[in-house]
Every structure is written in C-alpha cells, then in structure tokens.
Amino acid sequence: GNGCVNLESTSITVHPLPTVNLDDFSSVYSTDPPLVLTGGTPEGGTYSGTGVTDNEFDPEVADVGTHTITYSFTDGNGCTSSDNATINVYDPSEVIFDPLGSICIDEPSLQLTQGRPTGGVYSGPGVDNGYFYPDDAGVGTHTLTYTYVDELDNSSSATSDITVVALPVVSIESIEPVCLNDAPFELTIGSPEGDGSYSGSGIVSNHFDPADAGVGTHTITYTRTVDGCSNSTSTDITVLSIPTVSIETLDPVCSNDEPFVLTDQPNSVYTGNGVVENVFYPTVAGTGNHTITCTVTGSNGCSNSESTDITVYAAPVVNLGGNQTNSEPITLDAGNPGATYLWSDGSTAQTLTVTTSGTYSVTVTD
C-alpha cells in the first residue's frame, strides 16, 4: 500500500517423458494358458488391460476378440509414459495365420511357423515344404494360405500377405590412384548419392584417408539400404608410395656470402626465400631466418617434401669515408667495436693512422 515492491523466486524443472515402446503380440486362442507379457521397453514397467493381472494376460478372461494392452513405465524422475499394443484372441475352432510382414528378395528362405493350430500346410507363391523362398516368389506382395484339417477331416484356412522388397539400385565409379600424403577427401563415387555409405580401409564418415589406409590397393564398398533391404557394390583404389626425402641442416651464412648450390637430394627442387633454380642467394633472401623446402617427385608422380631453416646474418657495415688529401697524418676507423680487423698493411686494430700516401683497405669480421 505504500508503493514498495519486493519479490521472491523459485525454480521448477520439467523432465522429458520416458520413451516407451510396445510391439503387437502374437495371436492366441481363448483356451491357451495365461501368457507372461514381455517386450515393453524400457524394462521394469507394468502391463494393464482386459484380462491382465500381475503382468499376465489370460485369454479365457479376455475372451475372443481384439484387446488393447497398455505398457506403462515410470522413470527415476517420477515421470510416466505408456504405449499400446494389440493382442487377438481367437476361438479354438478358428485357424490363425499371423502377419508375415516383408522380406528382402536376397534373403534366405523363411520357415513358416505363423499358422495355428500347428500341423497345417502352407501354400502360395514361393512356398515349398513349409518354407517361403522370396527369390522364387519375386518382388511384390503375395498372399499365402495356411490350411488345417482337424480330427473330423474338417478343413479350415487363413491367409496372410508377405511383401518381397527389391534391392535398391546401386553403382560406383572407378577412382584414380592417390598418393600416400594426399589429404583426406570425401567420397562421391557412389550412386545414387545422398542415402548410401562407404566402407573399407581408411574410410571414416564417408571420407578416405590415404595415410590411414596405407600403400597398396584397397576395396571401397558403397552400400544403400532402402525399406530395410541393402545392396552394395565395390571398386578399388590404389594408394601410391611417396619418395623418401632428406635435407641436411644448413649452417648460418652472411648476407654478403656467395650464392651456393643446394644439392642434398638428387632429382630435387628447392624452394624458399632467396632460392632460384636450386641456388641460394643470401643477398636476395636478406637477413633473418628462412625456410628451405626440398621437394622430390617419384616416377609414379607422387611428391614428398622436407624443410630446414637457414639463418642469414647481416654483414658488418664498413665505411672508411671518401678519398682524402691531407698534409697531416690521417686516422682511419673501421668501426664495429668488438669485431676483428685485418688492414691491408697487416695491422689488426680498429683504427689505422696513415702517414704515407697510398690505398688502404680493411676487412671486418663480426
């Protein structure tokens, strides 16, 4: 009432619901014994529904018909989720042929055991002596029949469809050889692109790494899976060896040293600052540290390189001045204190006092 405001806060955590799954159950007869219910995930939940007691389904209690079974699971956070599945209860006098689903055309024969009561005969496309052969039936949906004859010679039958799925179309292009030191690259030689995967030596996440695969010929397989059916095709890739390269350590040089030939490795090409046609020019490179690279290309077209460093030191700057004419003795100073000196008259001091006309020179070594 006096216009002052205060507040207090708290937090609430919203947990995700657990993911619960329950597949449909196989059909039963009303005279079958109670069935322990399983298959719900995650494990540890409870089953409920008509005819269910203590996670057991009693067909006699549920009676003939289609019944919904609910599987509920509560996680450690106290959150509960559920999934439903159906179970069919049939009269004992009925013949049951449970659903068959689908099968890939390249799969082996399937033993037919879905008909009840047991002891009947299966018939239909691709069926021989109780087995279904998808390759014989061919691609498409086929209706199979289960026929049962009881003790009184009464014949009853039921049908179920099975779908034979064709293998996906797949092709792969040839691939050129690569060098051992080539960078890993993405594989795009499989067709159709986008939904396939590659496997083989040196392949990770559809990328081929020559160094990982190693020198030699390797098989690359491209696989596609469509509607649960897989097909693959392969090609070879050759990883070529690379030449061995050795380059010696280079001693430091002075900026006014003469150029010299780099010849550590036969059939090699040298590159770097100050390098021209395998000759190193200190004056061109300039003072400082420079990287020299030796590259060798083998007969298979693959190259390899090694590098070393060379240091170019600055030559001392020496200036005795211009020509002089004087009636008094002249002192020439070579500068660069701390260096060593050699004058044209053989003296070794930093300075030289000249009393006789002539030409004088000095060499300074730092």
Coordinates of C-alpha atoms in Angstrom, one line a residue:
G1 CA 0.0 0.0 0.0
N2 CA 3.0 2.3 0.4
G3 CA 4.2 1.7 -3.2
C4 CA 7.2 -0.5 -2.3
V5 CA 7.7 -3.7 -4.3
N6 CA 9.5 -6.9 -3.2
L7 CA 9.7 -10.3 -4.9
E8 CA 10.8 -13.9 -4.2
S9 CA 11.7 -16.5 -6.8
T10 CA 11.9 -20.3 -7.1
S11 CA 12.7 -22.7 -9.9
I12 CA 10.9 -25.7 -11.4
T13 CA 12.5 -28.5 -13.5
V14 CA 10.5 -30.0 -16.3
H15 CA 11.8 -33.5 -17.1
P16 CA 11.2 -35.2 -20.5
L17 CA 8.8 -38.2 -20.6
P18 CA 10.5 -41.6 -20.9
T19 CA 10.3 -43.1 -24.4
V20 CA 8.2 -46.3 -24.1
N21 CA 7.6 -48.9 -26.8
L22 CA 5.4 -52.0 -27.0
D23 CA 5.0 -54.1 -30.2
D24 CA 1.9 -56.1 -31.0
F25 CA 1.6 -59.6 -29.6
S26 CA 1.1 -62.8 -31.5
S27 CA -2.4 -64.1 -31.6
V28 CA -3.7 -66.7 -29.1
Y29 CA -6.6 -68.9 -28.6
S30 CA -9.1 -68.4 -25.8
T31 CA -8.1 -71.9 -24.4
D32 CA -4.4 -71.0 -24.2
P33 CA -2.8 -70.7 -20.7
P34 CA -2.1 -67.3 -19.3
L35 CA 0.7 -65.5 -21.1
V36 CA 3.5 -63.6 -19.3
L37 CA 3.6 -60.3 -21.0
T38 CA 7.1 -59.1 -22.2
G39 CA 8.6 -56.9 -24.8
G40 CA 7.9 -53.5 -23.3
T41 CA 10.8 -51.1 -23.1
P42 CA 12.4 -49.8 -21.0
E43 CA 12.1 -52.8 -18.8
G44 CA 10.6 -52.5 -15.3
G45 CA 7.1 -51.2 -16.3
T46 CA 3.7 -52.6 -15.8
Y47 CA 1.1 -54.1 -18.2
S48 CA -2.7 -53.4 -18.0
G49 CA -5.8 -54.1 -20.0
T50 CA -8.6 -56.6 -20.3
G51 CA -7.6 -60.0 -19.0
V52 CA -4.3 -58.6 -17.5
T53 CA -3.4 -59.4 -13.9
D54 CA 0.1 -59.1 -12.4
N55 CA 1.6 -58.6 -15.9
E56 CA -0.1 -61.8 -17.2
F57 CA -2.7 -62.0 -19.9
D58 CA -5.4 -64.6 -19.5
P59 CA -7.1 -65.3 -22.9
E60 CA -10.0 -67.1 -21.2
V61 CA -10.8 -64.0 -19.1
A62 CA -10.3 -61.6 -22.0
D63 CA -12.4 -63.8 -24.3
V64 CA -12.5 -63.8 -28.1
G65 CA -11.7 -60.5 -29.8
T66 CA -9.0 -57.8 -30.2
H67 CA -7.7 -56.4 -27.0
T68 CA -5.5 -53.4 -26.2
I69 CA -2.6 -54.0 -23.8
T70 CA -1.0 -50.9 -22.2
Y71 CA 2.6 -50.8 -21.0
S72 CA 3.4 -48.0 -18.6
F73 CA 6.8 -47.1 -17.3
T74 CA 7.8 -44.6 -14.6
D75 CA 11.4 -43.3 -14.7
G76 CA 13.7 -42.1 -11.9
N77 CA 12.2 -38.6 -12.1
G78 CA 8.7 -39.9 -11.4
C79 CA 7.6 -39.2 -15.0
T80 CA 5.3 -41.8 -16.5
S81 CA 4.7 -42.7 -20.2
S82 CA 3.0 -45.6 -21.9
D83 CA 2.5 -47.4 -25.3
N84 CA -0.3 -49.6 -26.5
A85 CA -0.3 -52.9 -28.5
T86 CA -3.0 -55.3 -29.5
I87 CA -3.5 -59.0 -29.0
N88 CA -6.0 -61.1 -30.8
V89 CA -7.9 -63.9 -29.0
Y90 CA -9.4 -66.5 -31.3
D91 CA -11.9 -69.3 -30.9
P92 CA -10.2 -72.7 -30.7
S93 CA -12.1 -73.7 -33.8
E94 CA -10.5 -70.9 -35.9
V95 CA -7.3 -71.2 -38.0
I96 CA -4.8 -68.4 -37.4
F97 CA -2.2 -67.2 -39.8
D98 CA -0.3 -64.3 -38.1
P99 CA 1.0 -61.4 -40.3
L100 CA 4.3 -62.1 -42.1
G101 CA 5.4 -58.5 -42.9
S102 CA 8.1 -58.1 -45.5
I103 CA 11.3 -59.8 -46.6
C104 CA 14.2 -58.8 -48.9
I105 CA 14.5 -60.7 -52.2
D106 CA 18.1 -61.7 -51.5
E107 CA 17.3 -63.2 -48.0
P108 CA 17.4 -66.9 -47.5
S109 CA 14.3 -69.0 -47.2
L110 CA 11.9 -68.3 -44.4
Q111 CA 10.5 -71.1 -42.3
L112 CA 6.7 -70.6 -42.0
T113 CA 5.6 -71.1 -38.4
Q114 CA 2.9 -68.5 -38.1
G115 CA -0.1 -70.8 -38.7
R116 CA -2.1 -72.4 -35.9
P117 CA -3.1 -74.9 -34.8
T118 CA 0.2 -76.5 -35.8
G119 CA 0.3 -79.3 -38.2
G120 CA -1.3 -77.5 -41.2
V121 CA 0.0 -76.9 -44.7
Y122 CA 1.3 -73.7 -46.2
S123 CA 0.8 -72.8 -49.9
G124 CA 1.2 -69.9 -52.2
P125 CA 3.8 -68.2 -54.5
G126 CA 7.4 -69.1 -53.4
V127 CA 6.2 -71.7 -50.9
D128 CA 7.8 -75.2 -50.8
N129 CA 7.6 -77.7 -48.0
G130 CA 6.8 -75.1 -45.3
Y131 CA 9.4 -72.6 -46.5
F132 CA 9.0 -69.3 -48.3
Y133 CA 11.6 -68.5 -51.0
P134 CA 11.5 -64.8 -51.8
D135 CA 13.6 -65.1 -54.9
D136 CA 11.1 -67.7 -56.3
A137 CA 8.1 -65.5 -55.4
G138 CA 9.6 -62.4 -56.9
V139 CA 9.2 -58.7 -56.0
G140 CA 5.7 -57.7 -54.8
T141 CA 3.0 -58.6 -52.3
H142 CA 2.0 -62.3 -52.2
T143 CA -0.9 -63.9 -50.4
L144 CA 0.0 -67.2 -48.6
T145 CA -2.6 -69.7 -47.3
Y146 CA -2.4 -71.8 -44.2
T147 CA -4.8 -74.8 -44.3
Y148 CA -5.5 -77.0 -41.3
V149 CA -7.6 -80.3 -41.2
D150 CA -8.9 -81.3 -37.8
E151 CA -9.7 -84.8 -36.5
L152 CA -13.0 -84.8 -38.2
D153 CA -11.5 -84.0 -41.6
N154 CA -12.9 -80.5 -41.4
S155 CA -10.6 -78.2 -43.4
S156 CA -10.2 -74.5 -42.5
S157 CA -7.7 -72.0 -43.8
A158 CA -6.4 -68.5 -43.2
T159 CA -4.4 -66.1 -45.3
S160 CA -1.6 -63.7 -44.7
D161 CA 0.3 -61.3 -47.0
I162 CA 4.1 -61.2 -47.4
T163 CA 5.9 -58.4 -49.3
V164 CA 9.1 -59.2 -51.2
V165 CA 11.1 -56.0 -51.4
A166 CA 13.6 -55.4 -54.3
L167 CA 17.1 -54.5 -53.6
P168 CA 18.0 -50.8 -54.1
V169 CA 19.8 -49.8 -57.2
V170 CA 23.5 -49.0 -56.6
S171 CA 26.5 -48.3 -58.7
I172 CA 30.0 -47.0 -58.1
E173 CA 32.6 -45.2 -60.3
S174 CA 36.2 -46.1 -60.7
I175 CA 38.7 -43.9 -58.8
E176 CA 42.1 -42.7 -59.8
P177 CA 45.2 -43.7 -57.7
V178 CA 46.2 -41.3 -54.9
C179 CA 49.4 -40.6 -53.1
L180 CA 50.1 -41.6 -49.6
N181 CA 50.4 -38.0 -48.4
D182 CA 47.3 -36.7 -50.2
A183 CA 44.8 -35.0 -47.9
P184 CA 41.7 -37.0 -46.8
F185 CA 38.8 -36.4 -49.2
E186 CA 35.0 -37.0 -49.3
L187 CA 33.9 -40.0 -51.4
T188 CA 31.3 -39.1 -54.0
I189 CA 31.7 -42.0 -56.4
G190 CA 28.6 -44.0 -55.3
S191 CA 25.2 -43.6 -57.0
P192 CA 22.5 -42.6 -56.2
E193 CA 24.1 -40.2 -53.8
G194 CA 22.8 -39.0 -50.5
D195 CA 21.5 -42.1 -48.8
G196 CA 24.4 -44.5 -49.1
S197 CA 27.5 -45.2 -47.0
Y198 CA 31.1 -46.2 -47.8
S199 CA 33.2 -48.7 -46.0
G200 CA 36.7 -50.1 -46.3
S201 CA 40.3 -49.4 -45.1
G202 CA 41.0 -45.8 -44.4
I203 CA 37.3 -44.7 -44.5
V204 CA 35.7 -42.7 -41.7
S205 CA 32.4 -40.9 -42.1
N206 CA 32.5 -41.4 -45.9
H207 CA 36.0 -39.8 -46.2
F208 CA 39.0 -41.6 -47.4
D209 CA 42.4 -41.0 -45.7
P210 CA 45.3 -42.4 -47.8
A211 CA 47.7 -42.2 -44.9
D212 CA 45.3 -44.3 -42.8
A213 CA 44.7 -46.8 -45.5
G214 CA 48.5 -47.2 -46.3
V215 CA 50.3 -48.0 -49.5
G216 CA 48.6 -50.7 -51.7
T217 CA 45.2 -51.5 -53.3
H218 CA 42.1 -51.2 -51.2
T219 CA 38.5 -52.0 -51.8
I220 CA 35.8 -49.3 -51.3
T221 CA 32.3 -50.6 -50.9
Y222 CA 29.2 -48.4 -51.4
T223 CA 26.0 -49.6 -49.6
R224 CA 22.5 -48.4 -49.8
T225 CA 19.6 -49.5 -47.5
V226 CA 16.0 -48.8 -48.6
D227 CA 12.9 -50.2 -46.9
G228 CA 15.2 -52.4 -44.8
C229 CA 16.9 -54.0 -47.8
S230 CA 20.6 -53.4 -48.5
N231 CA 22.6 -53.6 -51.7
S232 CA 26.3 -52.8 -52.3
T233 CA 28.9 -52.6 -55.0
S234 CA 32.7 -52.1 -54.8
T235 CA 35.7 -50.6 -56.6
D236 CA 39.4 -50.5 -55.8
I237 CA 41.6 -47.5 -55.0
T238 CA 45.4 -47.6 -55.1
V239 CA 47.5 -45.6 -52.7
L240 CA 50.9 -44.9 -54.2
S241 CA 54.1 -44.6 -52.2
I242 CA 55.9 -41.3 -51.8
P243 CA 59.7 -40.8 -52.3
T244 CA 62.0 -40.5 -49.2
V245 CA 63.3 -37.0 -48.8
S246 CA 66.3 -36.0 -46.7
I247 CA 67.6 -32.5 -46.3
E248 CA 70.7 -31.6 -44.3
T249 CA 70.8 -28.9 -41.7
L250 CA 72.2 -25.7 -43.3
D251 CA 74.8 -23.7 -41.4
P252 CA 74.2 -19.9 -41.0
V253 CA 75.6 -17.7 -43.7
C254 CA 76.4 -14.0 -44.0
S255 CA 74.3 -11.6 -46.2
N256 CA 77.3 -10.9 -48.4
D257 CA 78.3 -14.6 -48.9
E258 CA 78.5 -16.0 -52.4
P259 CA 75.5 -17.9 -53.7
F260 CA 75.7 -21.7 -53.3
V261 CA 74.0 -24.8 -54.9
L262 CA 71.6 -26.8 -52.8
T263 CA 72.3 -30.4 -53.7
D264 CA 71.3 -32.6 -50.7
Q265 CA 68.8 -34.7 -52.6
P266 CA 69.1 -36.0 -56.2
N267 CA 66.2 -35.1 -58.6
S268 CA 65.0 -32.4 -56.2
V269 CA 63.6 -29.0 -56.4
Y270 CA 64.3 -26.4 -53.7
T271 CA 62.1 -23.5 -52.9
G272 CA 62.1 -20.7 -50.4
N273 CA 63.3 -17.1 -49.9
G274 CA 66.4 -16.5 -51.9
V275 CA 66.2 -19.8 -53.9
V276 CA 66.5 -19.6 -57.7
E277 CA 66.9 -22.8 -59.6
N278 CA 68.3 -24.7 -56.6
V279 CA 70.8 -21.9 -55.8
F280 CA 70.5 -20.0 -52.6
Y281 CA 71.4 -16.3 -52.8
P282 CA 72.0 -14.8 -49.3
T283 CA 71.7 -11.2 -50.7
V284 CA 68.3 -12.0 -52.2
A285 CA 67.0 -13.7 -49.1
G286 CA 68.1 -11.0 -46.8
T287 CA 68.9 -11.2 -43.1
G288 CA 66.8 -13.4 -40.8
N289 CA 65.6 -17.0 -40.6
H290 CA 64.4 -18.6 -43.8
T291 CA 62.7 -22.0 -44.5
I292 CA 64.2 -24.0 -47.4
T293 CA 62.0 -26.8 -48.8
C294 CA 63.2 -29.8 -50.8
T295 CA 60.6 -31.5 -52.9
V296 CA 61.2 -34.8 -54.7
T297 CA 58.8 -36.3 -57.3
G298 CA 58.9 -40.0 -57.8
S299 CA 58.4 -42.0 -61.0
N300 CA 54.7 -42.6 -60.0
G301 CA 54.0 -38.9 -59.9
C302 CA 53.8 -38.6 -56.1
S303 CA 55.9 -35.9 -54.4
N304 CA 57.3 -35.6 -50.9
S305 CA 58.9 -32.6 -49.2
E306 CA 61.1 -31.9 -46.2
S307 CA 62.2 -28.5 -44.9
T308 CA 65.0 -27.0 -42.9
D309 CA 65.9 -23.5 -41.8
I310 CA 68.8 -21.3 -42.7
T311 CA 69.9 -18.1 -40.9
V312 CA 71.3 -15.2 -42.8
Y313 CA 73.4 -12.9 -40.6
A314 CA 73.8 -9.2 -41.6
A315 CA 77.4 -8.4 -42.7
P316 CA 79.1 -5.6 -40.8
V317 CA 78.8 -2.2 -42.4
V318 CA 82.3 -0.8 -43.1
N319 CA 82.9 2.8 -44.3
L320 CA 86.3 4.4 -44.3
G321 CA 85.0 7.6 -46.0
G322 CA 86.0 9.0 -49.3
N323 CA 89.4 9.6 -50.7
Q324 CA 91.3 12.1 -48.7
T325 CA 94.2 14.6 -49.3
N326 CA 95.9 16.0 -46.2
S327 CA 99.3 17.2 -45.1
E328 CA 98.9 15.7 -41.7
P329 CA 98.6 12.0 -40.6
I330 CA 95.1 10.6 -41.1
T331 CA 93.4 8.1 -38.7
L332 CA 91.1 5.6 -40.5
D333 CA 88.3 4.0 -38.3
A334 CA 86.8 0.7 -39.4
G335 CA 84.0 1.0 -36.7
N336 CA 82.1 -2.1 -35.4
P337 CA 83.6 -2.2 -32.0
G338 CA 84.3 -5.8 -30.8
A339 CA 84.9 -7.2 -34.3
T340 CA 88.2 -8.4 -35.6
Y341 CA 90.1 -6.4 -38.2
L342 CA 92.7 -7.0 -40.9
W343 CA 94.1 -4.0 -42.6
S344 CA 96.0 -4.0 -45.9
D345 CA 99.2 -3.3 -44.1
G346 CA 98.6 -6.4 -41.8
S347 CA 97.7 -4.4 -38.7
T348 CA 94.6 -5.7 -36.7
A349 CA 93.4 -2.7 -34.6
Q350 CA 90.1 -1.0 -35.1
T351 CA 91.9 2.2 -36.3
L352 CA 94.9 2.8 -38.6
T353 CA 97.0 6.0 -38.6
V354 CA 98.1 6.7 -42.1
T355 CA 101.3 8.8 -42.7
T356 CA 102.1 7.6 -46.2
S357 CA 100.2 8.2 -49.4
G358 CA 98.5 5.1 -50.8
T359 CA 95.4 3.0 -51.0
Y360 CA 94.3 1.3 -47.7
S361 CA 91.6 -1.3 -47.1
V362 CA 90.3 -3.2 -44.2
T363 CA 88.3 -6.5 -43.7
V364 CA 86.0 -6.5 -40.7
T365 CA 84.6 -9.8 -39.2
D366 CA 81.9 -9.6 -36.6

